[in-house]
Structures are given as structure tokens and as C-alpha cells.
PDB file of C-alpha atoms and ligand atoms in Angstrom:
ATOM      1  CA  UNK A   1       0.000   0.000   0.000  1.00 60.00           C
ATOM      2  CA  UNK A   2       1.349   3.192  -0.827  1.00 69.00           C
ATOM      3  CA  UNK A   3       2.277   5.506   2.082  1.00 83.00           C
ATOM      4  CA  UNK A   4       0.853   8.689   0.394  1.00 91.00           C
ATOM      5  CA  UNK A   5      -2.318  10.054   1.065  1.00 94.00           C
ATOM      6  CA  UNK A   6      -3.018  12.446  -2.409  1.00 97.00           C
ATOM      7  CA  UNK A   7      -0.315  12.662  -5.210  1.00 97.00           C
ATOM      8  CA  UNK A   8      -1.023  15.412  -8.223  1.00 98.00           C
ATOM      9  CA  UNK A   9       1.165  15.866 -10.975  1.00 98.00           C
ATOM     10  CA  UNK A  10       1.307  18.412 -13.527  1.00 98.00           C
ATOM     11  CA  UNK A  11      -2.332  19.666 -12.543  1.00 98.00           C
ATOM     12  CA  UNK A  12      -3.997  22.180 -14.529  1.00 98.00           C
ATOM     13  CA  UNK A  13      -7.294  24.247 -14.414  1.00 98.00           C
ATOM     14  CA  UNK A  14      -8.634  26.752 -16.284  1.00 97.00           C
ATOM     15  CA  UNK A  15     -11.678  29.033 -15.606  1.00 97.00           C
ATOM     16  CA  UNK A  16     -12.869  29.827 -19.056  1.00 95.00           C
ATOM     17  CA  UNK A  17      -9.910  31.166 -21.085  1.00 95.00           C
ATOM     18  CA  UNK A  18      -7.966  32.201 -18.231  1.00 96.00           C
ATOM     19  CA  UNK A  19      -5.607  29.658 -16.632  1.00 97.00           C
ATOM     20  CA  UNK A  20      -5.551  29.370 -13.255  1.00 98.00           C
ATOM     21  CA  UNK A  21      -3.194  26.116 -12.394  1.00 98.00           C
ATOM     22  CA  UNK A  22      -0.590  25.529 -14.986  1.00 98.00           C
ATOM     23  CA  UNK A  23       1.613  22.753 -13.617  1.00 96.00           C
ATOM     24  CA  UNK A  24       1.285  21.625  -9.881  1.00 97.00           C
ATOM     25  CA  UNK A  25       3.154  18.411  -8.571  1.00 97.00           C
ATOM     26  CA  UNK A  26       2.689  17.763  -5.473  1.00 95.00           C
ATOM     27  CA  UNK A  27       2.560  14.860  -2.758  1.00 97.00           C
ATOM     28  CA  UNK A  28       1.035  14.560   1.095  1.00 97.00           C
ATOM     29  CA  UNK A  29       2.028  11.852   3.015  1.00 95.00           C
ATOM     30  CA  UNK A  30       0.383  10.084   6.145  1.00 93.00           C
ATOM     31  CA  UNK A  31       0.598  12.192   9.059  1.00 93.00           C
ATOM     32  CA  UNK A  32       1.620  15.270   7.038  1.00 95.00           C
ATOM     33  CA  UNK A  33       0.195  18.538   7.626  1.00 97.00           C
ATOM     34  CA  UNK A  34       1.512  20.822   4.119  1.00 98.00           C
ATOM     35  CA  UNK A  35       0.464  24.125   4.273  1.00 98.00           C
ATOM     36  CA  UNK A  36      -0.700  25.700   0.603  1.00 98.00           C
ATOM     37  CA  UNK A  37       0.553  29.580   0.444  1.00 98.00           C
ATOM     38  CA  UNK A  38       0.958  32.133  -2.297  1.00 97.00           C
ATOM     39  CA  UNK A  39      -0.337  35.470  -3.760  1.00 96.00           C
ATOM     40  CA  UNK A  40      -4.388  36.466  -2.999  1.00 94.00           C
ATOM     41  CA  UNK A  41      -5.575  34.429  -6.715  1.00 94.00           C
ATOM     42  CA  UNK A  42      -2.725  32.479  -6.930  1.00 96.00           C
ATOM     43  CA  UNK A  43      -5.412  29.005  -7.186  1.00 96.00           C
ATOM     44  CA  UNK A  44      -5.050  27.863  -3.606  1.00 95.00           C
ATOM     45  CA  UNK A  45      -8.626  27.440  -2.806  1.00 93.00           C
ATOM     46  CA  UNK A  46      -9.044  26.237  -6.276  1.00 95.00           C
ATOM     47  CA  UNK A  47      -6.539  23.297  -6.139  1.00 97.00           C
ATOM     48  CA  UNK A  48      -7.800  22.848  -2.376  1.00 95.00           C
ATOM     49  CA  UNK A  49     -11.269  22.492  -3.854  1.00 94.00           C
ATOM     50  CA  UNK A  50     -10.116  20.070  -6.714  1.00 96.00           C
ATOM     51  CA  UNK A  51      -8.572  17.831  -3.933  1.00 95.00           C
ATOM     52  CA  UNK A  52     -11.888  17.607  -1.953  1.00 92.00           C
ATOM     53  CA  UNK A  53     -13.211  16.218  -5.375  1.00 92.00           C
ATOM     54  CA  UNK A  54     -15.530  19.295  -5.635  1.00 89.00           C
ATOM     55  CA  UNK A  55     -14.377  20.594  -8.483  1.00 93.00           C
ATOM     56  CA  UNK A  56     -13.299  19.137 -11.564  1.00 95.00           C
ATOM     57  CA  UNK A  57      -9.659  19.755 -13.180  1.00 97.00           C
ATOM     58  CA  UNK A  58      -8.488  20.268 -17.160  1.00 97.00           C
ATOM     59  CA  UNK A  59      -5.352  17.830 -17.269  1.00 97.00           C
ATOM     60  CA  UNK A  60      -2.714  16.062 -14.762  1.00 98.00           C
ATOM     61  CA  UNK A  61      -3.065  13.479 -12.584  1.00 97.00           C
ATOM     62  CA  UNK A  62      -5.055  13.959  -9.323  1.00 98.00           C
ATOM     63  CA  UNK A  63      -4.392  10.317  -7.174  1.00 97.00           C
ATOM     64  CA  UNK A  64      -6.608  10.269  -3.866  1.00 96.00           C
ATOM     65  CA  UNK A  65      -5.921   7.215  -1.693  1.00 95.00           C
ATOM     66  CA  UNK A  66      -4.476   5.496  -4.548  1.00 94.00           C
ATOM     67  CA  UNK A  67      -7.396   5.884  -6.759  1.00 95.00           C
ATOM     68  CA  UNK A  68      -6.988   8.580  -9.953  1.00 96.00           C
ATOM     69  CA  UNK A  69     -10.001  10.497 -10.208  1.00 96.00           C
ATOM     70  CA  UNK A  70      -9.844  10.748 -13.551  1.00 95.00           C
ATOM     71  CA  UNK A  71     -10.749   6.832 -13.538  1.00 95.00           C
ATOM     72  CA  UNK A  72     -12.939   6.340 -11.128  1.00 93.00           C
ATOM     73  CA  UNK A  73     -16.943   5.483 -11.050  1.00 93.00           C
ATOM     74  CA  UNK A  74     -19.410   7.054  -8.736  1.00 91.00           C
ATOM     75  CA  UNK A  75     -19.233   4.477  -6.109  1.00 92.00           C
ATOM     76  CA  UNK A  76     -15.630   5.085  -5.759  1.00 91.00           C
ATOM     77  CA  UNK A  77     -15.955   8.587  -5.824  1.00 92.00           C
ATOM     78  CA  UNK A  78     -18.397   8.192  -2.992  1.00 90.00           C
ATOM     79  CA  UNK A  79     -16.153   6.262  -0.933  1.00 90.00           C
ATOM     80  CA  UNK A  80     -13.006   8.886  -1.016  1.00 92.00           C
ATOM     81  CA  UNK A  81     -15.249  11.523  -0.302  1.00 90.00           C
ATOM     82  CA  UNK A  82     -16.644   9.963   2.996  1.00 88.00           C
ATOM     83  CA  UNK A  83     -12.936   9.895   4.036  1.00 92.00           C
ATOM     84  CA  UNK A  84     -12.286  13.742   3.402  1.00 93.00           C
ATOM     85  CA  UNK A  85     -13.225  16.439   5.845  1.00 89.00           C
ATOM     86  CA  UNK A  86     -13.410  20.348   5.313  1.00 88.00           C
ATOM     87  CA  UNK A  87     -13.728  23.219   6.571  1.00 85.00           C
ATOM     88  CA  UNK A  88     -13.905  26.086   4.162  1.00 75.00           C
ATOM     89  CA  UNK A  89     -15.007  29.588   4.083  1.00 66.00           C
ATOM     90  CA  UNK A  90     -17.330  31.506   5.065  1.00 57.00           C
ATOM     91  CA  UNK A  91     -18.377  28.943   8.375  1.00 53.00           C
ATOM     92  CA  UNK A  92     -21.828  30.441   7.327  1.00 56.00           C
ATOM     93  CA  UNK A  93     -24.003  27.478   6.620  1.00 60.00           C
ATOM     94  CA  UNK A  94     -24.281  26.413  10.131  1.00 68.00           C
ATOM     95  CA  UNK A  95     -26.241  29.448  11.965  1.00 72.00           C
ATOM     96  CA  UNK A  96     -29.365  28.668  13.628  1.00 80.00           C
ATOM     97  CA  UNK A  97     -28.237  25.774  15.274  1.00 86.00           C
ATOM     98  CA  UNK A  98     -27.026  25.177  18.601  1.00 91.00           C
ATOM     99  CA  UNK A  99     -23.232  23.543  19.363  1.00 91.00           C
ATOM    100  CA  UNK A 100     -24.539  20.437  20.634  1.00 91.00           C
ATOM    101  CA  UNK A 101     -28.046  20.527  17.939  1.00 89.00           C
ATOM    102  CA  UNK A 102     -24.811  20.663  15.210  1.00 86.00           C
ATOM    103  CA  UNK A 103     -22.385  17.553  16.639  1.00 86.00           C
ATOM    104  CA  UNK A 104     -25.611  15.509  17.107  1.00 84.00           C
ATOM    105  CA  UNK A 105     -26.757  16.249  13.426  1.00 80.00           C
ATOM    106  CA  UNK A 106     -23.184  15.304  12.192  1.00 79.00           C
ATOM    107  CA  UNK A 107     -23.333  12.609  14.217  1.00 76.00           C
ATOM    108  CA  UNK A 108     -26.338  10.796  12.855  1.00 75.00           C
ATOM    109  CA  UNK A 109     -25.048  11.520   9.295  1.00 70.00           C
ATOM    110  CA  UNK A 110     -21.694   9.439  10.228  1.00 69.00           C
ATOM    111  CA  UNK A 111     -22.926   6.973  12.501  1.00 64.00           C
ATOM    112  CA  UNK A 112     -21.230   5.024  14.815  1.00 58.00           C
ATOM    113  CA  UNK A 113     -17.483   6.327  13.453  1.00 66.00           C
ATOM    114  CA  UNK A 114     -18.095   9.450  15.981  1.00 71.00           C
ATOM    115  CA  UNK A 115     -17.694   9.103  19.136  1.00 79.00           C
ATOM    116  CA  UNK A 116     -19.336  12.746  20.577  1.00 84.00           C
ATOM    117  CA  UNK A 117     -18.080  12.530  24.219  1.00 87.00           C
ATOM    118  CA  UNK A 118     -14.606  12.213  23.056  1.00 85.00           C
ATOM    119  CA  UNK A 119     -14.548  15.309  20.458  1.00 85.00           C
ATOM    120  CA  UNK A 120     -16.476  17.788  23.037  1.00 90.00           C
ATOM    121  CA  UNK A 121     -13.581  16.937  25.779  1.00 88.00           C
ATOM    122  CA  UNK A 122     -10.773  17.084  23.120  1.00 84.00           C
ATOM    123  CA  UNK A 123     -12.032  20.489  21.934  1.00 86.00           C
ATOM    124  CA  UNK A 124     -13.173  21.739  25.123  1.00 88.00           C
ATOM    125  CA  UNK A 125     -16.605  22.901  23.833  1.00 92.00           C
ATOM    126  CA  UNK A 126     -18.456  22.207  26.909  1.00 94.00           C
ATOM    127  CA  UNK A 127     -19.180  25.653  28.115  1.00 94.00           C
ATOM    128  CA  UNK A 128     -20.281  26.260  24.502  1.00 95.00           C
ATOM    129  CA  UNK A 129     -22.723  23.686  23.845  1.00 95.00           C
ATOM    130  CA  UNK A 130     -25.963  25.515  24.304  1.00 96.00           C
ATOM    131  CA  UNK A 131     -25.062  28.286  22.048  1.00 95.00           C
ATOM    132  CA  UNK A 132     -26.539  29.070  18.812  1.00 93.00           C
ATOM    133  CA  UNK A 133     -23.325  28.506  16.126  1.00 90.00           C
ATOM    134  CA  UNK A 134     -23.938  32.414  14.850  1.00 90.00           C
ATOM    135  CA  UNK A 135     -23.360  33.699  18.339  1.00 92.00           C
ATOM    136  CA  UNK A 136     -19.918  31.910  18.989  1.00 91.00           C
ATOM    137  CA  UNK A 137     -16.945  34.543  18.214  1.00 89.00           C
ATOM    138  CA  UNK A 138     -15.142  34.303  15.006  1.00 87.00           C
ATOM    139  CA  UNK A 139     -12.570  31.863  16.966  1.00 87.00           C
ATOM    140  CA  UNK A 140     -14.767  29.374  18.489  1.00 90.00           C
ATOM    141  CA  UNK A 141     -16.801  29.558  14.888  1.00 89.00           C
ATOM    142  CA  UNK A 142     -13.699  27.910  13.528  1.00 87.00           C
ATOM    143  CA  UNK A 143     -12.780  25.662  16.516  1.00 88.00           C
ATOM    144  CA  UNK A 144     -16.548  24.039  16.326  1.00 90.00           C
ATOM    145  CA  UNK A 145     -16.114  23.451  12.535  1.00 88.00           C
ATOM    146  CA  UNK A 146     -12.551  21.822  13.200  1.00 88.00           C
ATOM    147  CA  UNK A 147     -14.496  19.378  15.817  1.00 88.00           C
ATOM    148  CA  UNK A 148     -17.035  18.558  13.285  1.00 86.00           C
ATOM    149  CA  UNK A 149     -14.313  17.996  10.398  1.00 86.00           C
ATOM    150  CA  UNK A 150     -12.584  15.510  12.903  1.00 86.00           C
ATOM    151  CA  UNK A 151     -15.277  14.266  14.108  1.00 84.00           C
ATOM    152  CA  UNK A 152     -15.719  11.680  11.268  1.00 83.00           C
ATOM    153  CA  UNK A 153     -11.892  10.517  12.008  1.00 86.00           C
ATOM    154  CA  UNK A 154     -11.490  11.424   8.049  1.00 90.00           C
ATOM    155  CA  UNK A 155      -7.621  10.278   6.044  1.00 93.00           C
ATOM    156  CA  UNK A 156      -7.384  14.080   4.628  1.00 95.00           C
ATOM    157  CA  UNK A 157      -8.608  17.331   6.152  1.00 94.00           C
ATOM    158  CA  UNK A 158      -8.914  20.007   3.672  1.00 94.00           C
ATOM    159  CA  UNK A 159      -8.662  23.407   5.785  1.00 93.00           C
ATOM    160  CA  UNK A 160      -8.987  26.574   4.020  1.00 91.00           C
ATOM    161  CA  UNK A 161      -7.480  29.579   5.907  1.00 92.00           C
ATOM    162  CA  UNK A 162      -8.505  27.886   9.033  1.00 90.00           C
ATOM    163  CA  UNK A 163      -6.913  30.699  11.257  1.00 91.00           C
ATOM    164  CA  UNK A 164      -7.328  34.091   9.367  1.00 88.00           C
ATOM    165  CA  UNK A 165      -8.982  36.954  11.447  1.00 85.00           C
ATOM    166  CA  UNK A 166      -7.933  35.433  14.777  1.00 87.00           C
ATOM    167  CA  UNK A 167      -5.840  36.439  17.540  1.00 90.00           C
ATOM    168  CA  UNK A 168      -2.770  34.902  18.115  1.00 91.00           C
ATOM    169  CA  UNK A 169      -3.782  32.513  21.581  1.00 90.00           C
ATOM    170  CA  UNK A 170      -7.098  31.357  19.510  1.00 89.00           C
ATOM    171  CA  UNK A 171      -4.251  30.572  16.562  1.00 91.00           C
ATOM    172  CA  UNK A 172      -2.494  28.549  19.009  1.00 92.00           C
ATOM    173  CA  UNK A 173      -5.208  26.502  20.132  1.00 89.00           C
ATOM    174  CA  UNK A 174      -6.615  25.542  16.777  1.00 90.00           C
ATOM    175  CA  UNK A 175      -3.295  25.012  15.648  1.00 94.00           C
ATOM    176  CA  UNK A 176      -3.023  22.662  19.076  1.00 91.00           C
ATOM    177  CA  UNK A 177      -6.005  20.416  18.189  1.00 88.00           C
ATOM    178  CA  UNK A 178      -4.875  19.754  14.328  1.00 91.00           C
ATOM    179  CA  UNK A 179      -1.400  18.913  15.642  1.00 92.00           C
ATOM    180  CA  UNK A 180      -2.845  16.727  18.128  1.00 87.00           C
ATOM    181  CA  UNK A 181      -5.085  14.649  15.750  1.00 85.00           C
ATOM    182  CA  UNK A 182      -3.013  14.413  13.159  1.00 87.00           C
ATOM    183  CA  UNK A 183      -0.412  12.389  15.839  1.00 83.00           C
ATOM    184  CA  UNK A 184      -3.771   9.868  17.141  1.00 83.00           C
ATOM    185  CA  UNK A 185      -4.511   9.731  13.282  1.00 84.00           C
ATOM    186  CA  UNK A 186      -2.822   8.152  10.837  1.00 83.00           C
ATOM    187  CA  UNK A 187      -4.347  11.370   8.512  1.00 91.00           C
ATOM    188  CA  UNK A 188      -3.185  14.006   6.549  1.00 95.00           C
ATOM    189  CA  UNK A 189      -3.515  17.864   6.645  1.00 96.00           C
ATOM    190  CA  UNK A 190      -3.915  20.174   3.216  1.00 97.00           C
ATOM    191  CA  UNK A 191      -4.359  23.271   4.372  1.00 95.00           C
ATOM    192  CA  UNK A 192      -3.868  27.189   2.820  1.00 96.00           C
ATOM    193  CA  UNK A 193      -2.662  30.487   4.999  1.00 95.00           C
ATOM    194  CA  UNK A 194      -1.511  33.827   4.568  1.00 95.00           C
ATOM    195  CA  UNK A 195       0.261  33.114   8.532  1.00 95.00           C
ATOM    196  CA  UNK A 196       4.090  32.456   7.129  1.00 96.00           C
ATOM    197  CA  UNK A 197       5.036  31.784  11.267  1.00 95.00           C
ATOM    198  CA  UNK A 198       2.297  28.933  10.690  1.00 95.00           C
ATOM    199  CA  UNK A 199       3.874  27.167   8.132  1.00 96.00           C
ATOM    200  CA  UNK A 200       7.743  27.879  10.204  1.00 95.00           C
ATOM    201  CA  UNK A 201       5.675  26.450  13.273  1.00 95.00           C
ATOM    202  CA  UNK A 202       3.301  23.466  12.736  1.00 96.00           C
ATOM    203  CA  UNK A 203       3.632  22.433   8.850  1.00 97.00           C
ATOM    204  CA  UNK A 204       5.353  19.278   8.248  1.00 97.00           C
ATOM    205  CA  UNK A 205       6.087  20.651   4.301  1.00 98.00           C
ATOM    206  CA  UNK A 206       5.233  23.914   2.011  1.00 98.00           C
ATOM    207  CA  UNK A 207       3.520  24.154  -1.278  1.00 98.00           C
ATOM    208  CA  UNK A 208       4.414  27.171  -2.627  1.00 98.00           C
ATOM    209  CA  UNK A 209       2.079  28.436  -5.951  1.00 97.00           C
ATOM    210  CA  UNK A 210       3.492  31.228  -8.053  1.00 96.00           C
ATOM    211  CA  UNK A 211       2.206  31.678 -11.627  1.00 93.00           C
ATOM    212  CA  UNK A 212      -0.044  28.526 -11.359  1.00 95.00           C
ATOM    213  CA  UNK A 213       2.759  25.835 -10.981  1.00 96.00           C
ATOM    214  CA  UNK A 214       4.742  24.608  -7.803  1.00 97.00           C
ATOM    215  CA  UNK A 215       7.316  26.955  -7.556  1.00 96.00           C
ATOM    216  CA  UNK A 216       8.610  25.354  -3.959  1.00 96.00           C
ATOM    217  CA  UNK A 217       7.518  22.263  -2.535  1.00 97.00           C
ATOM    218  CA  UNK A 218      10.099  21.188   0.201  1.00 97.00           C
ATOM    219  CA  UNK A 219      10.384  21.338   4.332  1.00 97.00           C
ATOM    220  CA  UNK A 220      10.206  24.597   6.283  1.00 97.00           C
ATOM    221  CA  UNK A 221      13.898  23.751   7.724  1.00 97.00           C
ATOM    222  CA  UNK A 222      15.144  23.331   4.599  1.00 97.00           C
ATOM    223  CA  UNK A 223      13.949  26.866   3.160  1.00 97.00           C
ATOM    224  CA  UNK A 224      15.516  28.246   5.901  1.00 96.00           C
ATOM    225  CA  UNK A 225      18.733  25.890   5.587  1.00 96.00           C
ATOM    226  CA  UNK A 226      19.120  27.506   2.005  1.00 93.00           C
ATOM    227  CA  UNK A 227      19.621  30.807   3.783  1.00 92.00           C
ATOM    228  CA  UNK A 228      16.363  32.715   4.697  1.00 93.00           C
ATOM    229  CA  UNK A 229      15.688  33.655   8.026  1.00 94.00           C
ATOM    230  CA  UNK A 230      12.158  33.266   8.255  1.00 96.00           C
ATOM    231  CA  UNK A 231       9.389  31.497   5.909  1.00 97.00           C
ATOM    232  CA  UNK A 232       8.208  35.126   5.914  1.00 96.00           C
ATOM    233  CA  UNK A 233      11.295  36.797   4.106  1.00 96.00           C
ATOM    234  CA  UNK A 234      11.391  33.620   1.607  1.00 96.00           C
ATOM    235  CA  UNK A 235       8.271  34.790   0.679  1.00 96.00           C
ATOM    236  CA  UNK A 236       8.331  37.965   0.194  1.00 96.00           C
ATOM    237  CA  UNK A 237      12.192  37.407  -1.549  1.00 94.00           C
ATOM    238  CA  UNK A 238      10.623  35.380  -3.627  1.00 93.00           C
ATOM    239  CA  UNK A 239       7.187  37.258  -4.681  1.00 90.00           C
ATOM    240  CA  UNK A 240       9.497  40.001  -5.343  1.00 87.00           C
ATOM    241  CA  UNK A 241      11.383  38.167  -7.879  1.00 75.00           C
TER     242      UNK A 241
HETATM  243  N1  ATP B 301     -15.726  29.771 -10.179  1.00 82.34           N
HETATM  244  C1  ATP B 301     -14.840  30.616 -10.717  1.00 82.34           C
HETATM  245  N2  ATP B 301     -15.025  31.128 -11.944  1.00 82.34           N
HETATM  246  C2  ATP B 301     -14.112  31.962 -12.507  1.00 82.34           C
HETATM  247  N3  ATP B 301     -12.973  32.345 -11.910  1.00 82.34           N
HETATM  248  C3  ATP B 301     -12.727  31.866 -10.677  1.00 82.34           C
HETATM  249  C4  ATP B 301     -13.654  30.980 -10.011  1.00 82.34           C
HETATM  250  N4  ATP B 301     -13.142  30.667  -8.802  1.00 82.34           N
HETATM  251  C5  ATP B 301     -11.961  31.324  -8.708  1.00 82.34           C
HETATM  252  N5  ATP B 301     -11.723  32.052  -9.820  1.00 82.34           N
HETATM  253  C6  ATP B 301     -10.510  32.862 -10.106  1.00 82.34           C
HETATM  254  O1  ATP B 301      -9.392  31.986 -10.058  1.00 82.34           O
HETATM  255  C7  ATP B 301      -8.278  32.631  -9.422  1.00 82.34           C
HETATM  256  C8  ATP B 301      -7.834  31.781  -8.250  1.00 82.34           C
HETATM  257  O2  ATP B 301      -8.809  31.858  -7.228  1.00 82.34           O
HETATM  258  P1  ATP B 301      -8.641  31.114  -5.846  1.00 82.34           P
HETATM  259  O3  ATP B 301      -9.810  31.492  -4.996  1.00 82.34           O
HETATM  260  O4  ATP B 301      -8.398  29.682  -6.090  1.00 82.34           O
HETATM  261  O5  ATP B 301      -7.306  31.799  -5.289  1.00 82.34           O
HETATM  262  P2  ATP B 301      -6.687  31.839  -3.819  1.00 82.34           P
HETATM  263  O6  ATP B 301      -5.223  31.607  -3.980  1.00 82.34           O
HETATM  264  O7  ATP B 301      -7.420  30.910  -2.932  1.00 82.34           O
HETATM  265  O8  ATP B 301      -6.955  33.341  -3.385  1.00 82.34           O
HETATM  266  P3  ATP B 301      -7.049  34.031  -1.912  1.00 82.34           P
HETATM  267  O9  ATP B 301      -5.705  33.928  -1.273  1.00 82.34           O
HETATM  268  O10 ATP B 301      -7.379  35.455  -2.246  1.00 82.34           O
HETATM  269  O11 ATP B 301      -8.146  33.345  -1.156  1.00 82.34           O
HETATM  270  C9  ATP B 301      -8.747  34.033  -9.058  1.00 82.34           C
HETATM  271  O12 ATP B 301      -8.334  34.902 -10.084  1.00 82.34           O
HETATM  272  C10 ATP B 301     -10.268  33.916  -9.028  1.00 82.34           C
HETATM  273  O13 ATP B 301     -10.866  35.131  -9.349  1.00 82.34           O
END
């Protein structure tokens, strides 16, 4: 069995005439968590979106759990999908339903897989589990959305800008909870942020997009090996370029 969770090679998507992806390779191992950065447009969401099987691709090769999408029927299609997770943006679609209303409705729709006690005590949502989703703060908006991602113990967690607009302790603790599953789990973690310290901190490997195709796809330690002092400044060295 191959120890990968998604490989992609030379990806491409176009919106109309204009082309969006132009050439992304790209591999996430089990137990990886790869951050996805680059300019505002650069296609992350889009290639994030393509990986959650949402959205269909032009050419390349998209491999999810071994299986090519390109070659799969709807049954298979089904299956992958019931092993991904995401949380995207805006956490809108949730709103007039309590905490505890929303883990019990995810829960009937997985079934025995979640186990509820366990996910409100891992992300301490006790205190918050008779209020309405809409009146949580932007923070805990995000933290109830990562509990009902993991609560399905899904093999890839698609997280787009999981952390943007929040203050740097509520960063911390989201960041704690995805670090922590991800070492129960054997899963992996595909997410995209404008936070360069996130990537430095918590992500296992970088995708970099420029101009559509992978312009860096190695370790944090060994962009900063290569002489930058910060994930930041290779950034911005880079985008300058
Ligand atoms: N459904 C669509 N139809 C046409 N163009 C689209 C569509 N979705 C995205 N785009 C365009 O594709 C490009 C990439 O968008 P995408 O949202 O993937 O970028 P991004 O890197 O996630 O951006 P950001 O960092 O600002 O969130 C943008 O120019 C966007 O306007």
C-alpha cells in the first residue's frame, strides 16, 4: 500500500480562457500537515477544492488514496469523499443551530465512526454547547467546525485559511487540536494560509504556488537551511522576484 495520502502531478485548471493552475506536482504523506501559500488568486482554494473532489480539473493526474479520479466510477468517488473532511469559508451554513443541535446532526449523518463525548472533551466545547453557532466569536466559529471535520476521524482534512482573522492565543489553540489529531490519526492535513510563522511552526512541508505551478515544494527547515531567516522573508524574496 502506498504511504501517500493524495499525489497530483502536472495539474492544470482553467476558468474559461484564463488559466488558473498551470503545472502543480505535489505529494502529502500520512501524518503530514503541508500548508498551501501564495499570492491572494494564486489558485489555492481552487486546487484545495479540486482535492476535496468538488471541483473538476483540465489535465494532470489527481491520485486520492491510490485511486486517480480521472478513472474512477461514482461508487468510488463516494467512498473517497466519505474519508475527506473540510472546513472552508465563510463557516456560514451552520447558523441557527445550537453547538450540541450541530455535533448531534453530524453525528447521525456518520454513525457510529463518531464518538461525541470524546470530540467535546478534546475540543473543550463544553461551556459552549448551548449556544446558537452564529453567536460563537469568530474563533470558536472555527474551533466548532474543526471538531465537526474531525469528528468523522477522516484520512485528509482540507482546511482553508482555518486561522485568518484570529488572535494569536485562539491561533495557538486551533493550531493545538490539528497537531494533536493528526499524531492519534494516521491522517493528513492540506491546508492554505496567509500566517508564514504557521507554516515555520506546525507544517510538516510547504507548497508554494506562483504563476499557477509549484514553484517550492520542500520542508520549512530546509527553506531556511538555504539561507532565509524566516518562511516570511522567503516569501516575500521570492514574490518580489
Ligand atoms: N468559479 C470561478 N469562476 C471563474 N474564476 C474563478 C472561479 N473561482 C476562482 N476564480 C478565479 O481563479 C483565481 C484563483 O482563485 P482562488 O480562490 O483559487 O485563489 P486563492 O489563492 O485561494 O486566493 P485568496 O488567497 O485570495 O483566497 C482568481 O483569479 C479567481 O478570481
Amino acid at each position: 500500500m502506498q504511504n501517500y495520502n493524495v499525489k497530483v502531478e502536472k495539474l492544470t485548471k482553467n476558468y474559461g480562457k484564463k488559466a488558473v493552475l498551470k503545472g502543480i506536482d505535489f505529494t502529502a504523506e500520512k501524518g503530514e500537515i503541508i500548508g498551501v501559500i501564495g499570492k491572494n488568486g494564486a489558485g489555492k482554494s481552487t486546487f484545495l477544492e479540486i482535492l476535496m473532489t468538488i471541483k473538476d480539473y483540465n489535465d494532470g493526474k489527481v491520485v486520492v488514496f491510490g485511486n486517480n479520479l480521472k478513472e474512477i466510477d461514482q461508487a468510488d468517488l463516494g467512498k473517497i469523499k466519505s474519508n475527506i473532511s473540510a472546513v472552508l469559508q465563510p463557516t456560514q451554513f451552520y447558523k441557527k443551530l445550537k453547538v450540541k443541535e450541530l455535533l448531534d446532526l453530524f453525528r447521525s449523518y456518520y454513525g457510529s465512526k463518531v464518538d461525541l463525548k470524546e470530540i467535546i472533551e478534546e475540543f473543550e466545547l463544553q461551556e459552549h454547547l448551548n449556544t446558537f453557532f452564529d453567536n460563537l466569536s469568530g474563533g470558536w466559529k472555527q474551533k466548532v467546525s474543526l471538531a465537526i471535520a474531525f469528528s468523522s476521524k477522516p484520512r485528509l482534512i482540507i482546511l482553508d485559511e482555518p486561522t485568518t482573522g484570529l488572535d494569536p492565543h485562539m491561533r495557538n489553540i486551533l493550531w493545538e487540536s490539528i497537531t494533536g489529531y493528526i499524531k492519534k490519526n494516521d491522517s493528513t492535513v492540506i491546508l492554505s494560509t496567509h500566517y508564514m510563522d504557521e507554516i515555520e511552526l506546525y507544517c510538516d512541508k510547504v507548497l508554494f504556488i506562483n504563476d499557477g505551478v509549484t514553484e517550492v515544494f520542500d520542508t520549512p527547515e530546509n527553506i531556511l537551511k538555504s539561507g532565509h531567516k524566516s518562511i516570511n522573508s522567503f516569501y516575500l524574496d521570492k514574490i518580489a522576484k
